[in-house]
mmCIF file with all atom_site columns, C-alpha atoms in Angstrom:
data_model
loop_
_atom_site.group_PDB
_atom_site.id
_atom_site.type_symbol
_atom_site.label_atom_id
_atom_site.label_alt_id
_atom_site.label_comp_id
_atom_site.label_asym_id
_atom_site.label_entity_id
_atom_site.label_seq_id
_atom_site.pdbx_PDB_ins_code
_atom_site.Cartn_x
_atom_site.Cartn_y
_atom_site.Cartn_z
_atom_site.occupancy
_atom_site.B_iso_or_equiv
_atom_site.pdbx_formal_charge
_atom_site.auth_seq_id
_atom_site.auth_comp_id
_atom_site.auth_asym_id
_atom_site.auth_atom_id
_atom_site.pdbx_PDB_model_num
ATOM 1   C CA . UNK A 1 1   ? -10.134 30.673 -26.817 1.00 0.00 ? 1   UNK A CA 1
ATOM 2   C CA . UNK A 1 2   ? -9.069  31.603 -30.469 1.00 0.00 ? 2   UNK A CA 1
ATOM 3   C CA . UNK A 1 3   ? -8.059  28.412 -32.451 1.00 0.00 ? 3   UNK A CA 1
ATOM 4   C CA . UNK A 1 4   ? -4.729  29.927 -33.268 1.00 0.00 ? 4   UNK A CA 1
ATOM 5   C CA . UNK A 1 5   ? -3.969  30.030 -29.498 1.00 0.00 ? 5   UNK A CA 1
ATOM 6   C CA . UNK A 1 6   ? -4.560  26.326 -28.785 1.00 0.00 ? 6   UNK A CA 1
ATOM 7   C CA . UNK A 1 7   ? -1.415  24.807 -29.528 1.00 0.00 ? 7   UNK A CA 1
ATOM 8   C CA . UNK A 1 8   ? 0.330   23.504 -26.524 1.00 0.00 ? 8   UNK A CA 1
ATOM 9   C CA . UNK A 1 9   ? -2.882  24.029 -24.248 1.00 0.00 ? 9   UNK A CA 1
ATOM 10  C CA . UNK A 1 10  ? -4.697  21.503 -22.013 1.00 0.00 ? 10  UNK A CA 1
ATOM 11  C CA . UNK A 1 11  ? -8.105  22.017 -20.542 1.00 0.00 ? 11  UNK A CA 1
ATOM 12  C CA . UNK A 1 12  ? -7.434  18.851 -18.392 1.00 0.00 ? 12  UNK A CA 1
ATOM 13  C CA . UNK A 1 13  ? -9.908  16.422 -19.984 1.00 0.00 ? 13  UNK A CA 1
ATOM 14  C CA . UNK A 1 14  ? -10.220 13.540 -19.091 1.00 0.00 ? 14  UNK A CA 1
ATOM 15  C CA . UNK A 1 15  ? -8.452  13.696 -15.742 1.00 0.00 ? 15  UNK A CA 1
ATOM 16  C CA . UNK A 1 16  ? -10.463 16.724 -14.836 1.00 0.00 ? 16  UNK A CA 1
ATOM 17  C CA . UNK A 1 17  ? -14.115 17.993 -15.664 1.00 0.00 ? 17  UNK A CA 1
ATOM 18  C CA . UNK A 1 18  ? -13.795 21.624 -15.174 1.00 0.00 ? 18  UNK A CA 1
ATOM 19  C CA . UNK A 1 19  ? -11.680 21.889 -11.860 1.00 0.00 ? 19  UNK A CA 1
ATOM 20  C CA . UNK A 1 20  ? -12.996 18.554 -10.425 1.00 0.00 ? 20  UNK A CA 1
ATOM 21  C CA . UNK A 1 21  ? -11.264 15.337 -10.594 1.00 0.00 ? 21  UNK A CA 1
ATOM 22  C CA . UNK A 1 22  ? -12.784 12.948 -13.040 1.00 0.00 ? 22  UNK A CA 1
ATOM 23  C CA . UNK A 1 23  ? -10.793 10.086 -14.024 1.00 0.00 ? 23  UNK A CA 1
ATOM 24  C CA . UNK A 1 24  ? -8.134  9.540  -11.357 1.00 0.00 ? 24  UNK A CA 1
ATOM 25  C CA . UNK A 1 25  ? -5.942  7.284  -13.677 1.00 0.00 ? 25  UNK A CA 1
ATOM 26  C CA . UNK A 1 26  ? -5.477  9.990  -16.135 1.00 0.00 ? 26  UNK A CA 1
ATOM 27  C CA . UNK A 1 27  ? -2.944  13.014 -16.256 1.00 0.00 ? 27  UNK A CA 1
ATOM 28  C CA . UNK A 1 28  ? -4.387  16.393 -16.413 1.00 0.00 ? 28  UNK A CA 1
ATOM 29  C CA . UNK A 1 29  ? -1.101  17.770 -17.834 1.00 0.00 ? 29  UNK A CA 1
ATOM 30  C CA . UNK A 1 30  ? 1.544   16.406 -19.975 1.00 0.00 ? 30  UNK A CA 1
ATOM 31  C CA . UNK A 1 31  ? 5.017   17.877 -20.814 1.00 0.00 ? 31  UNK A CA 1
ATOM 32  C CA . UNK A 1 32  ? 4.948   21.071 -22.936 1.00 0.00 ? 32  UNK A CA 1
ATOM 33  C CA . UNK A 1 33  ? 1.364   21.795 -22.234 1.00 0.00 ? 33  UNK A CA 1
ATOM 34  C CA . UNK A 1 34  ? 0.004   24.690 -20.409 1.00 0.00 ? 34  UNK A CA 1
ATOM 35  C CA . UNK A 1 35  ? -3.036  24.381 -18.206 1.00 0.00 ? 35  UNK A CA 1
ATOM 36  C CA . UNK A 1 36  ? -6.125  26.550 -18.859 1.00 0.00 ? 36  UNK A CA 1
ATOM 37  C CA . UNK A 1 37  ? -8.671  26.939 -16.134 1.00 0.00 ? 37  UNK A CA 1
ATOM 38  C CA . UNK A 1 38  ? -12.336 27.032 -17.179 1.00 0.00 ? 38  UNK A CA 1
ATOM 39  C CA . UNK A 1 39  ? -14.074 30.367 -17.507 1.00 0.00 ? 39  UNK A CA 1
ATOM 40  C CA . UNK A 1 40  ? -17.270 28.848 -16.187 1.00 0.00 ? 40  UNK A CA 1
ATOM 41  C CA . UNK A 1 41  ? -18.254 25.702 -14.545 1.00 0.00 ? 41  UNK A CA 1
ATOM 42  C CA . UNK A 1 42  ? -21.566 24.001 -14.870 1.00 0.00 ? 42  UNK A CA 1
ATOM 43  C CA . UNK A 1 43  ? -22.684 21.744 -11.928 1.00 0.00 ? 43  UNK A CA 1
ATOM 44  C CA . UNK A 1 44  ? -24.700 18.588 -12.236 1.00 0.00 ? 44  UNK A CA 1
ATOM 45  C CA . UNK A 1 45  ? -27.504 19.853 -9.823  1.00 0.00 ? 45  UNK A CA 1
ATOM 46  C CA . UNK A 1 46  ? -31.244 20.369 -10.306 1.00 0.00 ? 46  UNK A CA 1
ATOM 47  C CA . UNK A 1 47  ? -31.298 17.530 -13.118 1.00 0.00 ? 47  UNK A CA 1
ATOM 48  C CA . UNK A 1 48  ? -28.476 19.302 -15.155 1.00 0.00 ? 48  UNK A CA 1
ATOM 49  C CA . UNK A 1 49  ? -26.490 16.547 -16.803 1.00 0.00 ? 49  UNK A CA 1
ATOM 50  C CA . UNK A 1 50  ? -24.895 17.423 -20.178 1.00 0.00 ? 50  UNK A CA 1
ATOM 51  C CA . UNK A 1 51  ? -24.071 20.602 -21.972 1.00 0.00 ? 51  UNK A CA 1
ATOM 52  C CA . UNK A 1 52  ? -25.237 20.377 -25.690 1.00 0.00 ? 52  UNK A CA 1
ATOM 53  C CA . UNK A 1 53  ? -23.586 22.408 -28.257 1.00 0.00 ? 53  UNK A CA 1
ATOM 54  C CA . UNK A 1 54  ? -22.195 25.814 -27.816 1.00 0.00 ? 54  UNK A CA 1
ATOM 55  C CA . UNK A 1 55  ? -21.476 28.696 -30.159 1.00 0.00 ? 55  UNK A CA 1
ATOM 56  C CA . UNK A 1 56  ? -20.655 32.363 -29.841 1.00 0.00 ? 56  UNK A CA 1
ATOM 57  C CA . UNK A 1 57  ? -23.428 34.647 -30.756 1.00 0.00 ? 57  UNK A CA 1
ATOM 58  C CA . UNK A 1 58  ? -22.299 36.775 -33.928 1.00 0.00 ? 58  UNK A CA 1
ATOM 59  C CA . UNK A 1 59  ? -25.695 37.821 -35.242 1.00 0.00 ? 59  UNK A CA 1
ATOM 60  C CA . UNK A 1 60  ? -27.508 41.046 -35.426 1.00 0.00 ? 60  UNK A CA 1
ATOM 61  C CA . UNK A 1 61  ? -31.147 40.280 -34.472 1.00 0.00 ? 61  UNK A CA 1
ATOM 62  C CA . UNK A 1 62  ? -30.515 40.076 -30.576 1.00 0.00 ? 62  UNK A CA 1
ATOM 63  C CA . UNK A 1 63  ? -28.962 43.343 -29.462 1.00 0.00 ? 63  UNK A CA 1
ATOM 64  C CA . UNK A 1 64  ? -26.030 42.554 -27.051 1.00 0.00 ? 64  UNK A CA 1
ATOM 65  C CA . UNK A 1 65  ? -22.793 43.946 -26.284 1.00 0.00 ? 65  UNK A CA 1
ATOM 66  C CA . UNK A 1 66  ? -19.823 41.699 -25.389 1.00 0.00 ? 66  UNK A CA 1
ATOM 67  C CA . UNK A 1 67  ? -19.235 38.151 -26.229 1.00 0.00 ? 67  UNK A CA 1
ATOM 68  C CA . UNK A 1 68  ? -21.935 35.606 -25.523 1.00 0.00 ? 68  UNK A CA 1
ATOM 69  C CA . UNK A 1 69  ? -21.541 31.825 -25.674 1.00 0.00 ? 69  UNK A CA 1
ATOM 70  C CA . UNK A 1 70  ? -24.783 30.029 -26.024 1.00 0.00 ? 70  UNK A CA 1
ATOM 71  C CA . UNK A 1 71  ? -25.298 26.697 -24.718 1.00 0.00 ? 71  UNK A CA 1
ATOM 72  C CA . UNK A 1 72  ? -28.115 24.133 -23.361 1.00 0.00 ? 72  UNK A CA 1
ATOM 73  C CA . UNK A 1 73  ? -28.564 21.166 -21.210 1.00 0.00 ? 73  UNK A CA 1
ATOM 74  C CA . UNK A 1 74  ? -30.092 17.958 -22.610 1.00 0.00 ? 74  UNK A CA 1
ATOM 75  C CA . UNK A 1 75  ? -31.769 16.816 -19.496 1.00 0.00 ? 75  UNK A CA 1
ATOM 76  C CA . UNK A 1 76  ? -33.377 20.206 -18.358 1.00 0.00 ? 76  UNK A CA 1
ATOM 77  C CA . UNK A 1 77  ? -33.657 21.724 -21.780 1.00 0.00 ? 77  UNK A CA 1
ATOM 78  C CA . UNK A 1 78  ? -32.447 24.962 -20.186 1.00 0.00 ? 78  UNK A CA 1
ATOM 79  C CA . UNK A 1 79  ? -30.797 27.156 -22.855 1.00 0.00 ? 79  UNK A CA 1
ATOM 80  C CA . UNK A 1 80  ? -28.265 29.723 -21.276 1.00 0.00 ? 80  UNK A CA 1
ATOM 81  C CA . UNK A 1 81  ? -26.039 32.455 -22.567 1.00 0.00 ? 81  UNK A CA 1
ATOM 82  C CA . UNK A 1 82  ? -22.575 33.096 -20.902 1.00 0.00 ? 82  UNK A CA 1
ATOM 83  C CA . UNK A 1 83  ? -20.995 36.530 -21.015 1.00 0.00 ? 83  UNK A CA 1
ATOM 84  C CA . UNK A 1 84  ? -17.200 36.390 -21.478 1.00 0.00 ? 84  UNK A CA 1
ATOM 85  C CA . UNK A 1 85  ? -15.465 39.721 -20.932 1.00 0.00 ? 85  UNK A CA 1
ATOM 86  C CA . UNK A 1 86  ? -12.269 40.977 -22.808 1.00 0.00 ? 86  UNK A CA 1
ATOM 87  C CA . UNK A 1 87  ? -10.004 39.289 -20.093 1.00 0.00 ? 87  UNK A CA 1
ATOM 88  C CA . UNK A 1 88  ? -11.805 35.996 -20.815 1.00 0.00 ? 88  UNK A CA 1
ATOM 89  C CA . UNK A 1 89  ? -13.500 36.024 -17.570 1.00 0.00 ? 89  UNK A CA 1
ATOM 90  C CA . UNK A 1 90  ? -17.200 35.170 -16.734 1.00 0.00 ? 90  UNK A CA 1
ATOM 91  C CA . UNK A 1 91  ? -19.347 38.259 -16.534 1.00 0.00 ? 91  UNK A CA 1
ATOM 92  C CA . UNK A 1 92  ? -22.757 36.492 -16.020 1.00 0.00 ? 92  UNK A CA 1
ATOM 93  C CA . UNK A 1 93  ? -25.099 33.923 -17.265 1.00 0.00 ? 93  UNK A CA 1
ATOM 94  C CA . UNK A 1 94  ? -28.772 34.469 -18.683 1.00 0.00 ? 94  UNK A CA 1
ATOM 95  C CA . UNK A 1 95  ? -31.486 32.052 -18.940 1.00 0.00 ? 95  UNK A CA 1
ATOM 96  C CA . UNK A 1 96  ? -32.975 32.086 -22.605 1.00 0.00 ? 96  UNK A CA 1
ATOM 97  C CA . UNK A 1 97  ? -35.594 29.630 -22.279 1.00 0.00 ? 97  UNK A CA 1
ATOM 98  C CA . UNK A 1 98  ? -36.025 25.895 -22.593 1.00 0.00 ? 98  UNK A CA 1
ATOM 99  C CA . UNK A 1 99  ? -35.971 23.672 -25.446 1.00 0.00 ? 99  UNK A CA 1
ATOM 100 C CA . UNK A 1 100 ? -36.935 19.976 -24.581 1.00 0.00 ? 100 UNK A CA 1
ATOM 101 C CA . UNK A 1 101 ? -34.058 17.437 -25.447 1.00 0.00 ? 101 UNK A CA 1
ATOM 102 C CA . UNK A 1 102 ? -31.769 20.040 -26.899 1.00 0.00 ? 102 UNK A CA 1
ATOM 103 C CA . UNK A 1 103 ? -28.870 18.058 -28.621 1.00 0.00 ? 103 UNK A CA 1
ATOM 104 C CA . UNK A 1 104 ? -26.947 20.915 -30.456 1.00 0.00 ? 104 UNK A CA 1
ATOM 105 C CA . UNK A 1 105 ? -26.554 24.559 -30.876 1.00 0.00 ? 105 UNK A CA 1
ATOM 106 C CA . UNK A 1 106 ? -25.607 25.919 -34.366 1.00 0.00 ? 106 UNK A CA 1
ATOM 107 C CA . UNK A 1 107 ? -25.274 29.345 -36.140 1.00 0.00 ? 107 UNK A CA 1
ATOM 108 C CA . UNK A 1 108 ? -26.126 30.149 -39.625 1.00 0.00 ? 108 UNK A CA 1
ATOM 109 C CA . UNK A 1 109 ? -24.290 32.230 -42.170 1.00 0.00 ? 109 UNK A CA 1
ATOM 110 C CA . UNK A 1 110 ? -25.671 35.443 -40.595 1.00 0.00 ? 110 UNK A CA 1
ATOM 111 C CA . UNK A 1 111 ? -24.534 34.447 -37.136 1.00 0.00 ? 111 UNK A CA 1
ATOM 112 C CA . UNK A 1 112 ? -27.919 33.721 -35.803 1.00 0.00 ? 112 UNK A CA 1
ATOM 113 C CA . UNK A 1 113 ? -28.176 30.891 -33.427 1.00 0.00 ? 113 UNK A CA 1
ATOM 114 C CA . UNK A 1 114 ? -30.468 27.928 -33.479 1.00 0.00 ? 114 UNK A CA 1
ATOM 115 C CA . UNK A 1 115 ? -31.071 25.235 -30.952 1.00 0.00 ? 115 UNK A CA 1
ATOM 116 C CA . UNK A 1 116 ? -31.620 21.512 -32.295 1.00 0.00 ? 116 UNK A CA 1
ATOM 117 C CA . UNK A 1 117 ? -33.870 19.147 -30.412 1.00 0.00 ? 117 UNK A CA 1
ATOM 118 C CA . UNK A 1 118 ? -33.851 15.485 -30.478 1.00 0.00 ? 118 UNK A CA 1
ATOM 119 C CA . UNK A 1 119 ? -37.688 15.842 -31.099 1.00 0.00 ? 119 UNK A CA 1
ATOM 120 C CA . UNK A 1 120 ? -37.107 17.478 -34.499 1.00 0.00 ? 120 UNK A CA 1
ATOM 121 C CA . UNK A 1 121 ? -37.569 21.033 -33.443 1.00 0.00 ? 121 UNK A CA 1
ATOM 122 C CA . UNK A 1 122 ? -35.043 23.778 -34.736 1.00 0.00 ? 122 UNK A CA 1
ATOM 123 C CA . UNK A 1 123 ? -35.629 26.833 -32.510 1.00 0.00 ? 123 UNK A CA 1
ATOM 124 C CA . UNK A 1 124 ? -34.066 30.083 -33.195 1.00 0.00 ? 124 UNK A CA 1
ATOM 125 C CA . UNK A 1 125 ? -32.557 32.549 -30.505 1.00 0.00 ? 125 UNK A CA 1
ATOM 126 C CA . UNK A 1 126 ? -34.734 35.702 -30.807 1.00 0.00 ? 126 UNK A CA 1
ATOM 127 C CA . UNK A 1 127 ? -34.903 39.007 -28.992 1.00 0.00 ? 127 UNK A CA 1
ATOM 128 C CA . UNK A 1 128 ? -37.708 39.495 -26.491 1.00 0.00 ? 128 UNK A CA 1
#
């Protein structure tokens, strides 16, 4: 969601995690806020535990069409790309590989994406 559209928006945290109740003693919505449903939900199954980082790919080294959000999971190391269409709907998830103990995803000045690992690795997202 573009930054200039965030005023008055609530994603529900910390009452909700995605669409699921998380903290029952918290309110998901307050007065004057509009609820925004998640585009994608990430389940804590198969050792998935925590999304690390996340950036939109804006580089030129990987030939893609559409908008792709790159993220990883700390516990599994799985790096994935989420496709978002023009209506802000999920149009698919692609596995990009694994980086053990990934703790962040960043982009450089050219829009290329790098995965940061707690092990000291800095791994580029490349085509192929």
